[in-house]
XYZ file of C-alpha atoms in Angstrom:
742
model
C 143.394 80.344 157.739
C 143.747 77.640 155.041
C 140.702 76.407 155.863
C 139.205 80.133 154.841
C 141.704 80.056 151.790
C 140.323 76.483 150.553
C 136.689 77.552 150.575
C 137.316 80.874 148.354
C 138.592 77.922 146.228
C 136.026 75.932 146.257
C 133.591 78.532 145.803
C 135.921 80.044 142.926
C 135.876 76.885 141.335
C 131.878 76.625 141.689
C 131.384 80.061 140.294
C 133.851 79.452 137.088
C 131.651 76.207 136.597
C 128.598 77.818 136.445
C 130.022 80.561 133.780
C 130.663 77.544 131.797
C 127.583 75.852 131.780
C 126.628 79.109 131.272
C 128.424 79.626 128.147
C 128.118 76.316 126.508
C 124.305 75.760 127.392
C 122.202 75.644 124.529
C 118.594 77.910 124.401
C 115.953 75.481 123.761
C 113.114 76.450 121.408
C 110.021 75.241 121.221
C 108.235 76.357 117.662
C 104.736 75.949 117.822
C 102.371 75.493 114.480
C 98.660 75.874 114.224
C 97.844 75.822 110.764
C 99.584 75.990 107.109
C 99.769 79.702 107.003
C 101.730 80.284 109.906
C 103.808 77.057 109.279
C 105.627 79.355 106.149
C 106.441 82.017 108.452
C 107.743 79.534 111.458
C 109.612 77.405 109.171
C 112.522 79.098 107.779
C 113.011 79.732 111.475
C 112.771 76.394 112.253
C 115.239 75.346 109.381
C 117.989 78.019 111.332
C 117.311 77.382 114.293
C 117.693 73.157 113.282
C 121.091 74.741 111.353
C 122.861 75.727 114.341
C 122.674 72.616 116.900
C 125.583 74.013 118.949
C 123.820 77.520 120.070
C 120.286 76.281 120.341
C 117.643 73.511 121.135
C 114.454 72.655 118.408
C 111.157 71.002 119.745
C 108.194 71.731 118.004
C 104.513 71.181 118.838
C 101.917 70.893 116.163
C 98.111 71.662 116.542
C 95.035 73.568 115.670
C 93.677 72.707 112.468
C 97.317 70.669 110.435
C 95.840 67.758 112.452
C 92.600 67.984 110.560
C 91.562 65.760 107.557
C 89.789 68.765 105.783
C 92.315 71.033 106.034
C 94.492 68.581 104.893
C 96.669 66.740 107.337
C 99.375 69.952 106.586
C 101.410 68.295 109.447
C 103.263 65.905 107.128
C 104.702 68.775 105.982
C 106.389 69.415 108.519
C 107.636 65.232 108.288
C 108.625 65.677 104.915
C 110.599 69.286 106.205
C 112.455 66.340 108.552
C 111.036 67.964 111.263
C 111.041 65.921 114.992
C 107.649 66.931 116.305
C 107.486 66.175 119.303
C 103.877 67.086 120.352
C 100.850 66.835 118.413
C 97.876 68.390 119.943
C 94.074 67.727 118.675
C 92.490 70.783 119.993
C 90.060 72.228 117.520
C 86.554 71.522 118.324
C 85.069 71.138 114.805
C 81.103 73.624 114.808
C 83.041 76.173 112.549
C 81.414 79.301 114.079
C 82.015 81.065 117.676
C 81.243 78.348 119.989
C 83.528 76.556 118.191
C 86.789 78.820 118.289
C 86.246 79.763 121.966
C 85.676 75.632 122.921
C 89.121 75.497 120.942
C 90.885 77.747 122.626
C 89.601 76.424 125.953
C 90.765 72.731 124.954
C 93.818 73.469 124.051
C 94.234 75.697 127.803
C 93.507 72.276 129.039
C 96.234 70.292 127.213
C 98.992 73.159 126.263
C 100.348 72.925 130.465
C 101.449 68.750 130.196
C 103.681 69.299 127.256
C 104.958 72.323 128.339
C 106.368 71.230 131.453
C 107.292 68.181 129.937
C 109.379 69.906 127.136
C 110.479 73.004 129.627
C 111.564 75.364 126.868
C 113.671 78.430 127.403
C 111.536 80.689 124.606
C 108.278 79.585 123.084
C 108.238 81.059 119.195
C 104.078 81.815 118.681
C 103.422 83.576 115.422
C 100.673 85.912 114.041
C 97.182 86.225 115.576
C 95.631 83.162 115.362
C 92.959 81.680 118.339
C 95.276 78.977 118.705
C 97.836 81.494 119.033
C 96.207 83.218 122.066
C 95.751 79.687 123.922
C 99.763 78.758 123.491
C 100.627 83.005 124.735
C 98.428 82.336 127.695
C 99.305 79.006 128.525
C 103.409 79.911 128.375
C 102.498 83.351 130.246
C 100.747 81.466 133.023
C 103.328 78.884 133.208
C 106.984 81.337 133.261
C 107.908 80.939 129.734
C 109.628 83.296 127.823
C 107.653 83.944 124.697
C 109.112 85.453 121.240
C 106.075 86.851 119.384
C 106.403 87.229 115.627
C 104.438 89.828 113.433
C 103.010 91.461 116.263
C 102.075 95.345 115.797
C 100.149 95.164 112.413
C 96.738 95.931 111.996
C 93.936 94.409 109.791
C 90.922 95.482 110.563
C 89.640 92.382 111.980
C 88.950 89.871 115.477
C 92.530 89.053 114.601
C 93.708 92.626 115.672
C 92.399 91.942 118.921
C 93.743 88.748 119.360
C 97.311 89.756 117.752
C 97.542 92.790 120.405
C 96.666 90.460 123.105
C 99.605 87.874 121.909
C 101.776 91.229 122.119
C 101.118 92.109 125.951
C 101.661 88.346 127.223
C 104.707 88.061 124.646
C 108.595 88.879 125.803
C 110.061 89.940 123.136
C 108.783 90.884 119.513
C 109.779 90.431 116.044
C 107.965 92.428 113.552
C 108.152 93.298 110.044
C 107.495 96.619 109.288
C 108.603 99.592 111.016
C 104.823 100.877 111.622
C 104.188 97.653 113.762
C 107.514 98.672 115.521
C 105.932 101.980 115.920
C 102.883 100.029 117.104
C 103.830 97.770 119.475
C 106.008 101.073 121.428
C 102.701 102.824 121.289
C 100.850 99.863 123.300
C 104.488 100.697 125.791
C 106.079 97.558 124.867
C 110.019 97.898 125.720
C 112.346 98.867 122.686
C 115.072 97.204 123.214
C 112.907 93.491 123.329
C 111.225 94.439 119.630
C 113.993 93.803 116.619
C 112.542 95.242 113.151
C 113.334 91.960 111.372
C 110.826 91.730 108.372
C 108.768 88.544 107.576
C 110.388 85.153 107.697
C 108.621 83.909 104.957
C 110.406 86.243 102.376
C 113.798 84.935 103.317
C 112.079 81.592 101.056
C 110.393 83.552 99.022
C 112.744 85.811 97.346
C 115.576 83.041 97.560
C 113.378 80.692 95.480
C 110.715 82.450 93.137
C 112.485 82.182 90.406
C 112.755 78.421 89.682
C 113.369 76.807 86.094
C 110.444 74.411 86.634
C 108.248 76.673 87.837
C 105.516 76.108 84.583
C 105.949 72.114 85.616
C 104.434 73.436 89.279
C 101.392 75.917 87.418
C 100.408 73.088 84.789
C 100.392 70.270 87.720
C 97.687 72.650 89.943
C 95.909 73.897 87.116
C 96.261 71.845 83.597
C 98.873 71.594 80.607
C 97.525 74.339 78.550
C 97.926 77.072 81.150
C 100.187 79.588 80.226
C 101.922 81.706 82.397
C 100.426 85.573 84.005
C 96.963 83.919 82.418
C 95.718 82.021 85.357
C 93.787 83.592 88.905
C 94.863 82.435 92.542
C 91.584 83.289 94.962
C 91.951 82.565 98.397
C 88.650 84.191 100.439
C 88.441 83.625 104.608
C 85.747 83.886 106.672
C 85.183 87.709 108.637
C 84.515 86.462 112.235
C 83.045 89.256 112.967
C 80.885 89.991 109.714
C 80.204 86.248 108.761
C 76.719 87.134 106.860
C 77.916 89.604 104.751
C 81.974 87.937 103.917
C 79.948 85.018 102.871
C 77.790 87.190 100.303
C 81.014 88.746 99.261
C 82.760 84.954 98.725
C 79.409 84.421 96.725
C 79.746 87.302 94.581
C 84.056 86.413 93.864
C 82.813 83.024 92.381
C 80.409 84.399 90.223
C 82.180 87.210 89.013
C 85.421 84.257 88.409
C 83.061 82.964 86.406
C 82.154 85.027 84.318
C 86.299 86.048 84.107
C 86.614 82.810 82.279
C 90.192 82.011 83.420
C 91.752 79.261 84.594
C 91.522 79.863 88.338
C 93.234 77.974 92.224
C 90.626 78.180 94.277
C 91.765 77.035 97.943
C 90.114 76.185 101.162
C 89.742 78.800 103.691
C 90.856 78.723 106.654
C 88.735 76.835 110.131
C 88.073 79.847 111.630
C 83.861 80.581 111.670
C 81.876 80.764 108.811
C 84.028 78.283 106.640
C 81.943 75.785 107.099
C 79.015 77.873 105.173
C 81.605 79.450 102.523
C 82.527 75.667 101.792
C 78.604 74.819 101.088
C 78.338 77.814 98.877
C 81.780 77.005 96.947
C 80.190 73.239 95.929
C 76.678 74.753 95.460
C 78.544 76.788 92.336
C 80.057 73.685 91.454
C 83.381 75.120 91.191
C 85.053 72.101 92.109
C 83.425 70.342 88.563
C 84.254 73.304 86.750
C 86.335 73.124 83.964
C 88.334 76.026 84.720
C 88.180 76.237 87.899
C 90.655 73.626 90.710
C 89.958 73.735 94.253
C 92.532 72.314 96.883
C 92.863 72.350 100.234
C 96.351 72.616 100.326
C 99.274 73.638 98.225
C 103.137 73.420 99.736
C 104.835 76.974 100.359
C 107.085 76.580 98.095
C 104.933 75.951 95.102
C 102.541 78.468 95.819
C 105.150 80.813 95.505
C 105.524 79.910 92.070
C 101.433 80.000 91.574
C 101.090 83.462 93.223
C 104.705 84.780 91.731
C 103.193 84.253 87.561
C 99.389 84.041 88.198
C 97.439 86.987 86.611
C 96.313 88.024 89.409
C 95.297 86.670 93.151
C 91.900 87.753 94.851
C 90.057 87.059 97.868
C 91.498 88.450 101.051
C 94.243 86.819 102.068
C 97.090 88.518 104.236
C 99.177 86.901 100.956
C 97.790 88.944 99.039
C 99.127 92.295 100.289
C 101.784 90.787 101.930
C 103.825 88.013 99.908
C 102.450 88.475 96.274
C 104.364 92.043 97.207
C 107.522 90.754 96.495
C 106.476 89.645 92.985
C 104.435 92.804 91.586
C 101.820 90.340 91.348
C 98.290 92.144 90.139
C 96.002 91.800 93.823
C 92.211 91.965 94.242
C 91.521 92.539 97.927
C 88.214 91.881 98.821
C 85.848 93.117 101.928
C 87.640 94.373 105.551
C 89.412 91.896 106.366
C 92.733 93.332 105.657
C 91.735 97.006 106.324
C 94.730 98.548 107.968
C 97.252 96.609 106.336
C 100.473 98.278 104.952
C 100.210 97.576 100.626
C 102.160 98.247 97.835
C 100.617 99.371 94.822
C 100.073 95.817 92.974
C 96.738 95.740 95.957
C 93.384 97.851 94.535
C 90.875 97.065 97.084
C 87.136 96.752 97.022
C 86.148 97.176 100.595
C 82.460 97.544 99.778
C 82.406 94.184 97.549
C 78.794 94.758 97.157
C 78.188 93.232 93.407
C 79.426 90.549 90.633
C 80.131 93.407 88.477
C 82.757 95.569 91.003
C 84.352 92.714 91.332
C 84.497 91.379 88.429
C 86.119 95.558 86.796
C 88.206 95.102 89.402
C 89.280 91.612 87.813
C 89.284 93.447 84.210
C 91.643 96.686 85.932
C 93.593 94.179 87.459
C 94.493 91.106 85.166
C 97.832 90.289 83.736
C 99.279 93.630 84.365
C 102.562 93.575 86.363
C 103.951 96.330 89.098
C 107.062 97.230 91.063
C 108.032 94.370 93.252
C 107.719 95.741 96.998
C 109.888 94.556 99.925
C 107.127 96.490 102.453
C 107.174 93.456 104.560
C 111.093 92.028 104.206
C 114.060 91.689 102.385
C 115.167 88.061 102.578
C 117.326 88.462 105.920
C 114.850 88.287 108.847
C 116.132 84.858 110.268
C 119.927 85.769 110.431
C 118.279 88.128 112.473
C 115.750 86.792 114.742
C 118.183 83.998 115.150
C 120.854 86.865 116.406
C 118.136 88.349 118.804
C 117.358 85.002 120.595
C 120.713 84.409 121.419
C 120.431 87.734 122.989
C 118.180 86.640 125.477
C 119.292 86.701 129.152
C 117.860 84.015 130.680
C 118.656 85.530 134.138
C 116.701 88.231 133.387
C 113.700 88.721 135.520
C 110.817 87.190 134.048
C 108.414 89.769 134.638
C 107.727 91.727 131.866
C 107.905 95.860 132.692
C 106.317 98.405 130.236
C 107.801 101.613 128.977
C 104.782 104.158 129.169
C 104.662 107.065 126.931
C 107.007 109.594 126.186
C 108.309 107.011 122.879
C 111.122 107.497 120.753
C 111.112 108.555 117.435
C 110.363 106.646 114.770
C 113.557 107.586 112.764
C 116.217 106.814 115.551
C 118.020 103.440 115.518
C 118.509 101.666 119.426
C 122.036 101.298 120.579
C 121.468 97.300 120.824
C 123.339 94.293 120.453
C 120.630 93.010 117.561
C 119.993 94.776 114.120
C 118.482 97.294 113.875
C 119.197 99.170 110.306
C 118.859 103.279 108.687
C 116.045 102.801 106.788
C 117.333 104.136 102.853
C 117.239 104.624 99.975
C 119.420 103.364 96.493
C 120.288 106.270 94.712
C 121.556 106.018 91.241
C 122.618 109.018 88.779
C 122.782 109.080 85.481
C 124.695 112.160 84.262
C 126.233 112.838 80.712
C 129.859 111.856 82.075
C 129.691 109.769 84.935
C 127.256 106.873 86.512
C 126.943 107.397 90.001
C 125.489 105.003 92.055
C 124.669 105.527 96.108
C 123.567 104.681 99.181
C 121.168 107.696 101.233
C 119.738 107.554 104.585
C 116.277 108.860 105.955
C 117.791 112.285 106.980
C 119.883 111.943 103.401
C 123.008 111.867 104.352
C 124.920 110.230 101.349
C 126.632 106.657 103.203
C 128.399 105.567 100.781
C 128.691 106.191 97.092
C 130.506 104.889 93.935
C 131.390 106.669 90.599
C 132.570 104.767 87.253
C 132.231 106.707 83.735
C 129.080 106.322 81.912
C 128.941 103.965 79.344
C 128.383 104.707 75.309
C 125.835 101.789 74.696
C 122.942 100.764 76.037
C 124.226 97.266 77.012
C 127.413 98.296 79.306
C 125.349 101.279 80.393
C 122.711 98.657 82.153
C 125.217 95.830 82.812
C 127.358 98.590 84.964
C 124.460 99.930 87.098
C 123.197 96.501 88.061
C 126.691 95.662 88.823
C 126.679 98.617 91.125
C 123.257 98.478 92.602
C 124.334 94.700 93.389
C 127.344 95.634 95.048
C 125.874 99.137 96.815
C 123.139 96.450 98.055
C 125.866 93.796 99.522
C 127.898 97.083 101.526
C 124.255 98.387 102.611
C 123.690 95.022 104.747
C 127.251 95.970 107.241
C 126.526 99.115 107.213
C 123.892 98.568 108.858
C 121.155 100.164 105.957
C 117.634 98.897 105.062
C 117.485 99.547 101.438
C 113.941 100.744 100.875
C 114.372 101.079 96.872
C 115.878 102.496 94.497
C 115.653 105.892 93.128
C 116.845 106.801 89.673
C 117.632 110.555 88.335
C 118.746 110.541 84.568
C 118.862 113.541 81.719
C 116.351 114.033 79.005
C 112.116 113.399 79.406
C 110.998 110.497 81.369
C 107.378 108.968 81.947
C 107.999 108.519 86.238
C 104.487 106.136 85.813
C 106.516 103.359 83.656
C 109.407 104.050 84.696
C 110.747 104.495 80.880
C 112.934 107.386 79.318
C 111.146 108.455 76.572
C 114.364 110.987 74.825
C 117.367 111.410 75.899
C 119.614 114.307 75.966
C 122.186 114.441 72.799
C 124.813 113.583 75.681
C 123.650 109.973 76.699
C 123.464 108.139 73.909
C 121.503 105.010 73.125
C 118.958 105.987 75.922
C 115.816 106.530 74.461
C 112.910 104.406 75.026
C 114.482 102.915 77.519
C 112.184 100.937 80.316
C 114.886 100.921 83.241
C 112.726 100.325 86.284
C 111.788 96.478 85.020
C 114.899 95.132 84.904
C 116.637 96.618 88.349
C 113.372 96.132 89.730
C 113.804 92.570 89.128
C 117.494 92.328 89.617
C 117.199 93.530 93.401
C 113.438 92.561 93.333
C 113.137 96.275 94.544
C 110.756 99.532 94.125
C 112.502 101.710 91.462
C 111.272 104.979 90.756
C 112.486 107.278 87.896
C 112.648 110.755 86.915
C 114.143 113.586 85.211
C 117.459 114.955 87.057
C 116.079 118.599 87.184
C 112.640 117.414 88.937
C 114.923 115.087 91.381
C 116.673 118.580 91.667
C 113.319 119.694 93.335
C 112.382 116.742 95.332
C 116.075 116.944 97.272
C 115.217 120.582 97.829
C 111.771 120.084 99.074
C 113.121 117.317 101.461
C 116.180 118.309 102.348
C 117.359 122.173 101.216
C 115.542 125.021 100.889
C 112.783 123.828 99.605
C 111.827 122.422 103.115
C 108.345 123.676 103.514
C 107.973 126.040 101.063
C 104.557 124.820 99.185
C 105.618 126.517 95.719
C 108.740 127.105 94.278
C 110.925 126.508 91.683
C 114.373 124.943 91.250
C 116.738 125.564 88.345
C 119.923 123.493 87.626
C 122.212 125.559 86.447
C 125.006 122.933 85.211
C 126.294 121.751 81.390
C 122.992 122.329 80.743
C 120.145 124.439 81.980
C 116.537 121.692 83.913
C 114.840 122.369 86.737
C 111.674 121.487 88.328
C 108.548 123.145 89.613
C 106.791 121.987 93.162
C 103.334 123.635 93.495
C 101.052 122.629 96.419
C 103.466 120.551 97.455
C 103.599 118.160 93.902
C 105.601 117.983 91.556
C 104.757 119.054 87.949
C 105.253 116.845 85.371
C 102.806 117.685 82.754
C 100.927 116.691 79.868
C 103.752 115.136 77.878
C 106.006 114.960 81.156
C 107.677 117.814 79.677
C 106.498 120.545 82.156
C 109.480 122.460 83.975
C 111.667 121.922 80.456
C 113.246 125.695 82.495
C 116.537 125.379 79.854
C 113.936 126.081 76.522
C 112.339 128.573 77.190
C 112.831 131.018 74.898
C 114.516 134.524 75.726
C 115.152 136.038 72.543
C 113.495 135.286 68.544
C 117.270 135.106 66.719
C 119.264 134.565 69.601
C 121.970 131.305 70.022
C 121.121 127.938 68.603
C 120.454 126.016 70.937
C 120.856 121.847 71.105
C 117.586 121.177 71.164
C 117.034 122.259 67.799
C 115.601 126.228 68.557
C 116.877 129.170 69.080
C 117.498 131.992 71.292
C 116.241 129.523 74.593
C 118.037 130.181 78.421
C 120.406 126.880 77.592
C 121.554 128.272 74.635
C 122.640 131.704 76.529
C 123.508 130.658 80.407
C 124.530 126.729 80.322
C 128.153 125.815 80.933
C 128.350 124.260 77.488
C 127.319 128.327 75.928
C 129.473 129.784 78.400
C 132.778 127.594 77.667
C 131.830 128.295 73.623
C 132.018 131.877 74.228
C 135.563 131.849 76.083
C 137.148 129.272 73.337
C 135.539 132.252 70.605
C 137.323 134.809 72.511
C 140.824 132.675 73.694
C 140.567 131.711 70.178
C 140.470 135.432 68.897
C 143.132 135.984 71.561
C 140.169 138.011 73.618
C 140.127 135.994 76.594
C 143.307 136.847 78.413
C 144.110 138.840 80.743
C 147.375 139.990 83.527
C 146.381 137.564 86.186
C 145.409 134.908 84.302
C 147.469 131.584 84.364
C 149.034 131.359 80.997
C 146.310 129.145 78.376
C 147.896 126.973 75.592
C 146.193 127.109 72.362
C 145.798 123.097 73.083
C 144.371 123.622 76.741
C 140.673 122.659 77.194
C 139.037 125.923 77.655
C 136.180 125.798 80.172
C 133.318 127.952 81.423
C 135.523 128.829 84.671
C 138.033 130.216 82.860
C 136.143 132.948 81.338
C 134.650 133.295 85.003
C 138.133 134.330 86.059
C 138.779 136.626 83.064
C 135.874 138.360 84.307
C 136.533 138.787 87.843
C 140.202 139.959 86.410
C 138.339 143.110 84.505
C 138.053 141.126 81.208
C 135.351 143.657 79.618
C 134.479 141.066 76.876
C 134.068 138.203 79.104
C 132.224 140.490 81.314
C 129.836 140.938 78.327
C 129.071 137.727 77.729
C 128.197 136.737 81.406
C 125.992 140.001 81.971
C 124.081 138.460 78.821
C 123.969 134.925 80.440
C 122.662 136.571 84.016
C 119.857 138.510 81.839
C 118.746 135.946 79.335
C 118.565 133.289 82.486
C 116.510 136.150 84.429
C 114.378 137.014 82.484
C 113.798 133.494 81.844
C 112.814 133.176 85.492
C 110.626 136.254 85.463
C 108.731 134.023 82.827
C 108.580 131.232 85.452
C 107.324 133.859 87.905
C 104.356 135.444 85.848
C 103.405 132.282 84.824
C 103.087 130.092 88.157
C 103.843 132.577 90.816
C 105.930 130.027 93.281
C 107.428 131.962 96.422
C 111.034 130.928 96.210
C 113.590 130.371 93.494
C 116.214 128.186 94.046
C 119.505 128.327 91.966
C 121.516 124.989 92.107
C 124.224 122.899 90.245
C 127.945 124.840 89.858
C 126.901 128.009 88.097
C 124.436 128.619 90.800
C 126.686 130.800 93.269
C 127.483 132.918 90.098
C 124.236 133.694 89.109
C 122.318 134.357 92.024
C 123.408 137.889 91.977
C 122.401 139.039 88.406
C 118.954 137.038 88.532
C 117.707 139.155 91.469
C 118.540 142.388 90.238
C 116.702 141.801 86.844
C 113.959 140.291 89.013
C 113.677 143.460 90.683
C 113.893 145.716 87.561
C 111.721 143.644 84.793
C 109.321 141.926 87.132
C 105.962 142.774 87.974
C 106.145 144.361 91.268
C 104.048 141.800 92.845
C 106.542 139.040 91.841
C 109.669 141.492 92.698
C 110.017 140.522 96.104
C 109.909 136.728 95.662
C 113.893 135.942 96.581
C 116.520 133.834 94.796
C 118.517 131.320 96.929
C 121.483 129.330 96.084
C 120.952 125.767 97.132
C 123.131 123.773 100.161
C 123.289 120.360 98.572
C 126.089 118.826 97.025
C 124.310 115.788 95.395
C 120.781 117.044 94.374
C 120.412 114.282 91.550
C 121.296 111.464 93.920
C 119.230 112.994 97.216
C 116.561 113.849 94.525
C 116.880 109.922 93.265
C 116.759 108.762 97.032
C 113.511 111.234 98.056
C 111.272 109.533 95.286
C 111.881 106.311 97.094
C 111.808 108.117 100.882
C 108.653 109.984 100.442
C 106.995 107.244 99.103
C 107.533 104.569 101.566
C 106.964 106.931 104.153
C 103.970 108.552 102.864
C 102.605 104.840 101.777
C 103.989 103.194 105.469
C 102.999 105.700 108.127
């Protein structure tokens, strides 16, 4: 019996020791980098792993073009970053043709087993879609080493797609950059619990570092002392291995166009893919390395490359940097050929897919050079590395190594996963500038207001902008803790707005110092997010289209009944702005030639009859004449502020004077809406705002009595949305990003 208890005690001690070892054991992570491009994505992760020595052991393997002099011997920058390189593998067979690529994969497969056997990593981190990475993933999978693949699920239109998807099938875990990439991986039957929507790790570095005081020193160092900001071009073109002949032709046409365009240009050498040797020959034949306007280089350190791209007048070529990183700065990009076909891009990218003439490329340069676009964060928000490190910590080494595939049905795109690592809710930041209050809200994809912030709207431009930025920054910080991914900012404001430029042209009298204001640029610069701006009436229509009665309705009109009268018109599922952005100024439809004076300076407008201000004016008149109060009303003192609500209450209690005012207001609004029905013939009218419920029945009655027979059956509904301005502002972001991404 004593022997039994002694044995049981020893077993418990052994179990406790195993648990203790498991708790204290570090995760051994091997990061393998093949070239300058993938190192820019892997370096932030490597720094993150190195900064957490209690949780991780870092091993670094360098192979591929890092070790070739013609491509800059870029392994030195890894050493300069103070990383210990565990193994350097010369795996490139020179020749820069298809056969050399295949032989390089074979050579890597011969050399990698010894290295991986010696290092014995728990996890191998592999990036992207290069043939070197395919060798790494193949070797690790066959040696039963877990693989974390970065940037899987993306589409770029070349042989890279096949390689990328092949690596994804070999990998056990995935850290992808976009929601679309995540959905592609799920469609490829990958287990969604092993997919992390992290964002691109390079964004962590570039968003934090692209505002540097010494950026002009960096630009001059690479392009000369006479160059100016936004007055030079960065060119980076790689061969397309499935169409080498055409890609070389495009490269030649690009160089001819750049020579003719006559701007300072930094030309980076192409990568080591098949066809690169011929491209270098073309460059030297054109005399680019001796041309006074050109600087041809093999490599630029990533931190300096960020500055060069950020402040360039344009970037041209077919590098993924143009469609990914450049968007974070709003730098104009001309993407040539088919290499990035299928990539998600911001509005800063102009595609020249059939780049068959010099003139076509030259014209694209004319269109793009010197422009600035709203910064885009499609590929990341600067928080990828913390997510990836947390994801690595969740890897259970006791789980079976054999992959399991999840065949259809697949999860819906907008359902977050119940797993320990972070998968945020896609959301928008909505800003509503009213006459009294300034409001900011975090709004989810389904229209839920996650959190709302309200402050009094300042009277001056400077204090107002300062408060907007302060509230937005607070909301962005809170969004991280609320598990929300902010896709962009939507701004709803009174007055006439140019949504294309993000400029408030003319404001209402209620918002002072708010005309000819570019509101997009300061918000975009401060938050590094794309910004959309529109009139509050248009926003109300967009809110109904996405979240309200207008969902699925092709043609409808929304009318806001509040302090003023406004609205928006949806025709063929699109918002109507008009040639000078004053379409749907519904409050200023004239229903009488000699009616009361309106705030716009005219007479007889709907707003002069039916707005909250008009009703308040009439309520004060009746109150001053002692004709407002009736039995049952709360006594109003002379000094008390009289509002439209008092007029409505008096009418309900039988005050004939108040009833007459409301009857006239309802008639004016109804007649104005009949004019709208006869002009644009919508299938639905939605009344929104605080007075909507009061006006719904009178307006429907007027339509039935006075509209053309064909329009009398059009239904008038009151909105169910509590915050149409905020929801409409959010919908500009959510609709645009989903339309662009999916």
